[in-house]
N, CA, C and O atoms as a DFTB+ gen file, in Angstrom:
380 C
 N C O
     1  1     142.499      89.447     132.549
     2  2     142.155      88.881     131.258
     3  2     141.513      87.511     131.421
     4  3     140.581      87.169     130.693
     5  1     142.007      86.731     132.369
     6  2     141.455      85.396     132.609
     7  2     140.004      85.483     133.053
     8  3     139.178      84.668     132.642
     9  1     139.688      86.463     133.887
    10  2     138.325      86.630     134.376
    11  2     137.372      86.920     133.225
    12  3     136.242      86.431     133.219
    13  1     137.814      87.711     132.253
    14  2     136.988      88.021     131.086
    15  2     136.667      86.783     130.269
    16  3     135.539      86.624     129.801
    17  1     137.647      85.904     130.093
    18  2     137.402      84.682     129.325
    19  2     136.494      83.729     130.088
    20  3     135.709      83.005     129.478
    21  1     136.590      83.721     131.403
    22  2     135.698      82.892     132.223
    23  2     134.261      83.398     132.099
    24  3     133.333      82.600     131.966
    25  1     134.074      84.720     132.141
    26  2     132.736      85.296     131.977
    27  2     132.157      84.944     130.615
    28  3     130.990      84.569     130.505
    29  1     132.977      85.067     129.581
    30  2     132.502      84.740     128.229
    31  2     132.050      83.287     128.152
    32  3     131.024      82.979     127.546
    33  1     132.823      82.397     128.772
    34  2     132.482      80.978     128.758
    35  2     131.186      80.719     129.538
    36  3     130.370      79.889     129.136
    37  1     131.006      81.422     130.635
    38  2     129.782      81.268     131.427
    39  2     128.572      81.716     130.608
    40  3     127.572      81.002     130.540
    41  1     128.658      82.882     129.994
    42  2     127.541      83.377     129.180
    43  2     127.269      82.447     127.995
    44  3     126.115      82.212     127.637
    45  1     128.330      81.925     127.395
    46  2     128.166      81.000     126.276
    47  2     127.458      79.729     126.743
    48  3     126.529      79.264     126.083
    49  1     127.880      79.171     127.857
    50  2     127.274      77.948     128.388
    51  2     125.816      78.162     128.752
    52  3     124.958      77.343     128.422
    53  1     125.538      79.267     129.435
    54  2     124.161      79.569     129.820
    55  2     123.292      79.759     128.585
    56  3     122.177      79.241     128.522
    57  1     123.789      80.492     127.614
    58  2     123.029      80.726     126.380
    59  2     122.743      79.418     125.647
    60  3     121.636      79.215     125.148
    61  1     123.723      78.541     125.580
    62  2     123.528      77.248     124.913
    63  2     122.480      76.404     125.639
    64  3     121.643      75.766     125.000
    65  1     122.525      76.402     126.963
    66  2     121.541      75.633     127.736
    67  2     120.134      76.188     127.542
    68  3     119.173      75.432     127.404
    69  1     120.022      77.506     127.532
    70  2     118.712      78.133     127.320
    71  2     118.183      77.788     125.936
    72  3     117.006      77.459     125.785
    73  1     119.039      77.861     124.929
    74  2     118.613      77.529     123.571
    75  2     118.178      76.068     123.478
    76  3     117.208      75.747     122.792
    77  1     118.893      75.195     124.164
    78  2     118.547      73.771     124.144
    79  2     117.197      73.540     124.829
    80  3     116.359      72.799     124.314
    81  1     116.987      74.163     125.971
    82  2     115.744      73.961     126.720
    83  2     114.545      74.590     126.033
    84  3     113.451      74.027     126.062
    85  1     114.732      75.741     125.420
    86  2     113.601      76.447     124.805
    87  2     113.485      76.155     123.316
    88  3     112.522      76.567     122.670
    89  1     114.472      75.441     122.773
    90  2     114.527      75.140     121.332
    91  2     114.479      76.422     120.500
    92  3     114.047      76.413     119.347
    93  1     114.926      77.515     121.099
    94  2     114.970      78.793     120.395
    95  2     113.616      79.437     120.160
    96  3     113.510      80.401     119.402
    97  1     112.578      78.914     120.804
    98  2     111.222      79.404     120.557
    99  2     110.812      80.556     121.466
   100  3     109.852      81.268     121.169
   101  1     111.525      80.743     122.564
   102  2     111.143      81.763     123.525
   103  2     112.229      82.825     123.607
   104  3     113.344      82.533     124.039
   105  1     111.922      84.048     123.202
   106  2     112.953      85.095     123.173
   107  2     113.280      85.680     124.547
   108  3     114.362      86.238     124.725
   109  1     112.389      85.570     125.509
   110  2     112.604      86.227     126.803
   111  2     113.851      85.739     127.537
   112  3     114.611      86.577     128.022
   113  1     114.109      84.428     127.649
   114  2     115.315      84.011     128.381
   115  2     116.604      84.560     127.778
   116  3     117.540      84.888     128.507
   117  1     116.656      84.662     126.463
   118  2     117.850      85.208     125.800
   119  2     118.016      86.676     126.172
   120  3     119.126      87.129     126.452
   121  1     116.917      87.414     126.174
   122  2     116.969      88.836     126.529
   123  2     117.327      89.021     128.010
   124  3     118.008      89.982     128.371
   125  1     116.876      88.118     128.846
   126  2     117.226      88.189     130.273
   127  2     118.733      88.030     130.444
   128  3     119.366      88.787     131.180
   129  1     119.298      87.045     129.762
   130  2     120.751      86.835     129.834
   131  2     121.491      88.084     129.352
   132  3     122.472      88.508     129.964
   133  1     121.021      88.659     128.267
   134  2     121.664      89.857     127.726
   135  2     121.579      91.017     128.713
   136  3     122.545      91.763     128.872
   137  1     120.439      91.176     129.373
   138  2     120.274      92.251     130.361
   139  2     121.216      92.053     131.546
   140  3     121.823      93.008     132.031
   141  1     121.333      90.815     132.006
   142  2     122.243      90.514     133.119
   143  2     123.681      90.791     132.708
   144  3     124.456      91.366     133.473
   145  1     124.030      90.380     131.504
   146  2     125.381      90.609     131.002
   147  2     125.689      92.105     130.931
   148  3     126.763      92.547     131.338
   149  1     124.741      92.873     130.414
   150  2     124.926      94.325     130.328
   151  2     125.118      94.918     131.721
   152  3     126.013      95.736     131.933
   153  1     124.281      94.508     132.663
   154  2     124.400      95.019     134.029
   155  2     125.718      94.649     134.681
   156  3     126.317      95.461     135.387
   157  1     126.170      93.429     134.447
   158  2     127.429      92.986     135.054
   159  2     128.630      93.705     134.452
   160  3     129.601      93.995     135.150
   161  1     128.561      93.990     133.160
   162  2     129.707      94.593     132.486
   163  2     129.701      96.118     132.516
   164  3     130.761      96.743     132.558
   165  1     128.499      96.726     132.495
   166  2     128.417      98.176     132.378
   167  2     127.819      98.856     133.607
   168  3     127.730     100.083     133.653
   169  1     127.420      98.091     134.576
   170  2     126.880      98.677     135.798
   171  2     125.373      98.487     135.920
   172  3     124.673      98.171     134.958
   173  1     124.921      98.690     137.123
   174  2     123.522      98.451     137.479
   175  2     122.550      99.272     136.634
   176  3     121.565      98.735     136.126
   177  1     122.818     100.562     136.480
   178  2     121.898     101.431     135.729
   179  2     121.784     100.983     134.267
   180  3     120.689     100.957     133.705
   181  1     122.919     100.633     133.659
   182  2     122.895     100.157     132.272
   183  2     122.113      98.848     132.171
   184  3     121.407      98.614     131.190
   185  1     122.241      98.001     133.187
   186  2     121.489      96.749     133.217
   187  2     120.000      96.987     133.318
   188  3     119.214      96.324     132.642
   189  1     119.600      97.942     134.169
   190  2     118.172      98.271     134.295
   191  2     117.620      98.845     132.992
   192  3     116.503      98.531     132.582
   193  1     118.420      99.686     132.357
   194  2     117.992     100.269     131.081
   195  2     117.841      99.177     130.020
   196  3     116.856      99.164     129.281
   197  1     118.805      98.267     129.943
   198  2     118.726      97.156     128.986
   199  2     117.509      96.287     129.277
   200  3     116.821      95.842     128.358
   201  1     117.246      96.047     130.558
   202  2     116.078      95.247     130.941
   203  2     114.784      95.917     130.483
   204  3     113.900      95.257     129.936
   205  1     114.674      97.221     130.704
   206  2     113.466      97.951     130.314
   207  2     113.291      97.931     128.791
   208  3     112.184      97.725     128.292
   209  1     114.371      98.143     128.068
   210  2     114.295      98.128     126.601
   211  2     113.916      96.738     126.089
   212  3     113.075      96.604     125.201
   213  1     114.539      95.716     126.651
   214  2     114.245      94.345     126.213
   215  2     112.820      93.948     126.556
   216  3     112.165      93.255     125.778
   217  1     112.333      94.378     127.717
   218  2     110.963      94.077     128.104
   219  2     109.986      94.708     127.119
   220  3     108.993      94.089     126.734
   221  1     110.273      95.936     126.717
   222  2     109.418      96.615     125.744
   223  2     109.373      95.887     124.416
   224  3     108.325      95.832     123.772
   225  1     110.494      95.329     124.003
   226  2     110.549      94.577     122.749
   227  2     109.762      93.272     122.839
   228  3     109.207      92.810     121.842
   229  1     109.714      92.683     124.022
   230  2     109.099      91.369     124.191
   231  2     107.604      91.415     124.472
   232  3     106.949      90.373     124.454
   233  1     107.059      92.568     124.726
   234  2     105.651      92.647     125.114
   235  2     104.698      91.960     124.132
   236  3     103.847      91.197     124.589
   237  1     104.782      92.179     122.813
   238  2     103.849      91.479     121.896
   239  2     104.009      89.958     121.946
   240  3     103.019      89.227     121.941
   241  1     105.254      89.485     121.994
   242  2     105.486      88.043     122.063
   243  2     104.954      87.473     123.371
   244  3     104.352      86.400     123.392
   245  1     105.180      88.198     124.457
   246  2     104.710      87.735     125.760
   247  2     103.191      87.615     125.781
   248  3     102.648      86.632     126.283
   249  1     102.516      88.607     125.240
   250  2     101.057      88.563     125.198
   251  2     100.576      87.375     124.381
   252  3      99.617      86.704     124.761
   253  1     101.235      87.116     123.265
   254  2     100.843      85.983     122.423
   255  2     101.070      84.653     123.141
   256  3     100.220      83.765     123.082
   257  1     102.219      84.509     123.822
   258  2     102.502      83.272     124.543
   259  2     101.557      83.076     125.718
   260  3     101.140      81.952     125.999
   261  1     101.217      84.162     126.406
   262  2     100.248      84.061     127.506
   263  2      98.894      83.633     126.962
   264  3      98.212      82.808     127.570
   265  1      98.499      84.190     125.818
   266  2      97.241      83.796     125.187
   267  2      97.239      82.322     124.806
   268  3      96.232      81.638     124.990
   269  1      98.362      81.820     124.276
   270  2      98.466      80.397     123.949
   271  2      98.327      79.535     125.190
   272  3      97.642      78.512     125.176
   273  1      98.979      79.952     126.257
   274  2      98.894      79.200     127.513
   275  2      97.453      79.129     128.002
   276  3      96.965      78.052     128.344
   277  1      96.776      80.261     128.035
   278  2      95.388      80.269     128.498
   279  2      94.500      79.424     127.584
   280  3      93.571      78.767     128.053
   281  1      94.782      79.441     126.291
   282  2      94.029      78.610     125.357
   283  2      94.234      77.125     125.623
   284  3      93.282      76.346     125.566
   285  1      95.466      76.729     125.911
   286  2      95.751      75.333     126.215
   287  2      95.040      74.896     127.488
   288  3      94.483      73.799     127.548
   289  1      95.058      75.749     128.501
   290  2      94.387      75.422     129.761
   291  2      92.888      75.297     129.539
   292  3      92.253      74.388     130.075
   293  1      92.322      76.199     128.757
   294  2      90.879      76.150     128.489
   295  2      90.508      74.882     127.736
   296  3      89.453      74.298     127.988
   297  1      91.359      74.450     126.819
   298  2      91.068      73.228     126.053
   299  2      91.113      71.979     126.934
   300  3      90.426      70.996     126.656
   301  1      91.909      72.015     127.978
   302  2      92.027      70.860     128.862
   303  2      90.816      70.714     129.783
   304  3      90.540      69.623     130.282
   305  1      90.111      71.789     130.003
   306  2      88.958      71.748     130.899
   307  2      87.763      71.128     130.187
   308  3      87.501      71.418     129.019
   309  1      87.058      70.289     130.890
   310  2      85.855      69.672     130.346
   311  2      84.666      70.488     130.830
   312  3      84.202      70.314     131.957
   313  1      84.179      71.371     129.981
   314  2      83.069      72.239     130.394
   315  2      81.711      71.615     130.101
   316  3      80.674      72.201     130.415
   317  1      81.716      70.428     129.500
   318  2      80.444      69.798     129.127
   319  2      79.984      68.745     130.123
   320  3      78.893      68.198     129.966
   321  1      80.774      68.446     131.135
   322  2      80.391      67.447     132.122
   323  2      80.697      66.043     131.638
   324  3      81.301      65.857     130.582
   325  1      80.280      65.064     132.410
   326  2      80.510      63.668     132.062
   327  2      79.547      63.241     130.951
   328  3      78.402      63.692     130.904
   329  1      80.021      62.367     130.058
   330  2      79.130      61.914     128.997
   331  2      77.986      61.057     129.556
   332  3      78.148      60.378     130.570
   333  1      76.835      61.098     128.888
   334  2      75.680      60.318     129.335
   335  2      75.870      58.835     129.035
   336  3      75.342      57.986     129.753
   337  1      76.614      58.519     127.989
   338  2      76.891      57.122     127.669
   339  2      78.307      57.020     127.117
   340  3      78.895      58.013     126.691
   341  1      78.836      55.819     127.131
   342  2      80.187      55.600     126.643
   343  2      80.201      55.682     125.128
   344  3      79.208      55.380     124.466
   345  1      81.324      56.090     124.595
   346  2      81.468      56.126     123.142
   347  2      81.685      54.701     122.633
   348  3      82.027      53.812     123.413
   349  1      81.493      54.483     121.357
   350  2      81.700      53.142     120.782
   351  2      83.137      52.690     120.965
   352  3      83.393      51.512     121.215
   353  1      84.057      53.601     120.843
   354  2      85.478      53.257     121.014
   355  2      85.737      52.770     122.428
   356  3      86.457      51.790     122.616
   357  1      85.174      53.424     123.411
   358  2      85.335      53.007     124.797
   359  2      84.732      51.622     125.016
   360  3      85.321      50.802     125.720
   361  1      83.573      51.348     124.426
   362  2      82.916      50.061     124.599
   363  2      83.732      48.922     123.963
   364  3      83.841      47.841     124.541
   365  1      84.293      49.162     122.796
   366  2      85.064      48.111     122.114
   367  2      86.351      47.770     122.850
   368  3      86.743      46.606     122.938
   369  1      87.002      48.801     123.375
   370  2      88.291      48.569     124.036
   371  2      88.123      48.157     125.471
   372  3      89.091      47.759     126.120
   373  1      86.936      48.241     125.972
   374  2      86.701      47.861     127.369
   375  2      87.174      48.900     128.353
   376  3      87.337      48.608     129.538
   377  1      87.395      50.104     127.884
   378  2      87.846      51.156     128.796
   379  2      86.776      52.171     129.013
   380  3      86.978      53.133     129.755
């Protein structure tokens, strides 16, 4: 019985840390924890099945987050080259 309460506390602590780090915006870490929990409690095959089901549920969100990431990277790239002259703001501030 003690081992069960220790496991519950571990899952609770891990879940709280994940929620704090992701601010609840990313569903994948929560599903990963759930898949691990299922595998640990119900066996390897049940864990693999839970993982496959959870992965299927997350596919649209994952694609959207990957698209956001690629968009952010593209925005950071300067595809226009160096400016021919300084902007007025740069000239006034001396930078």
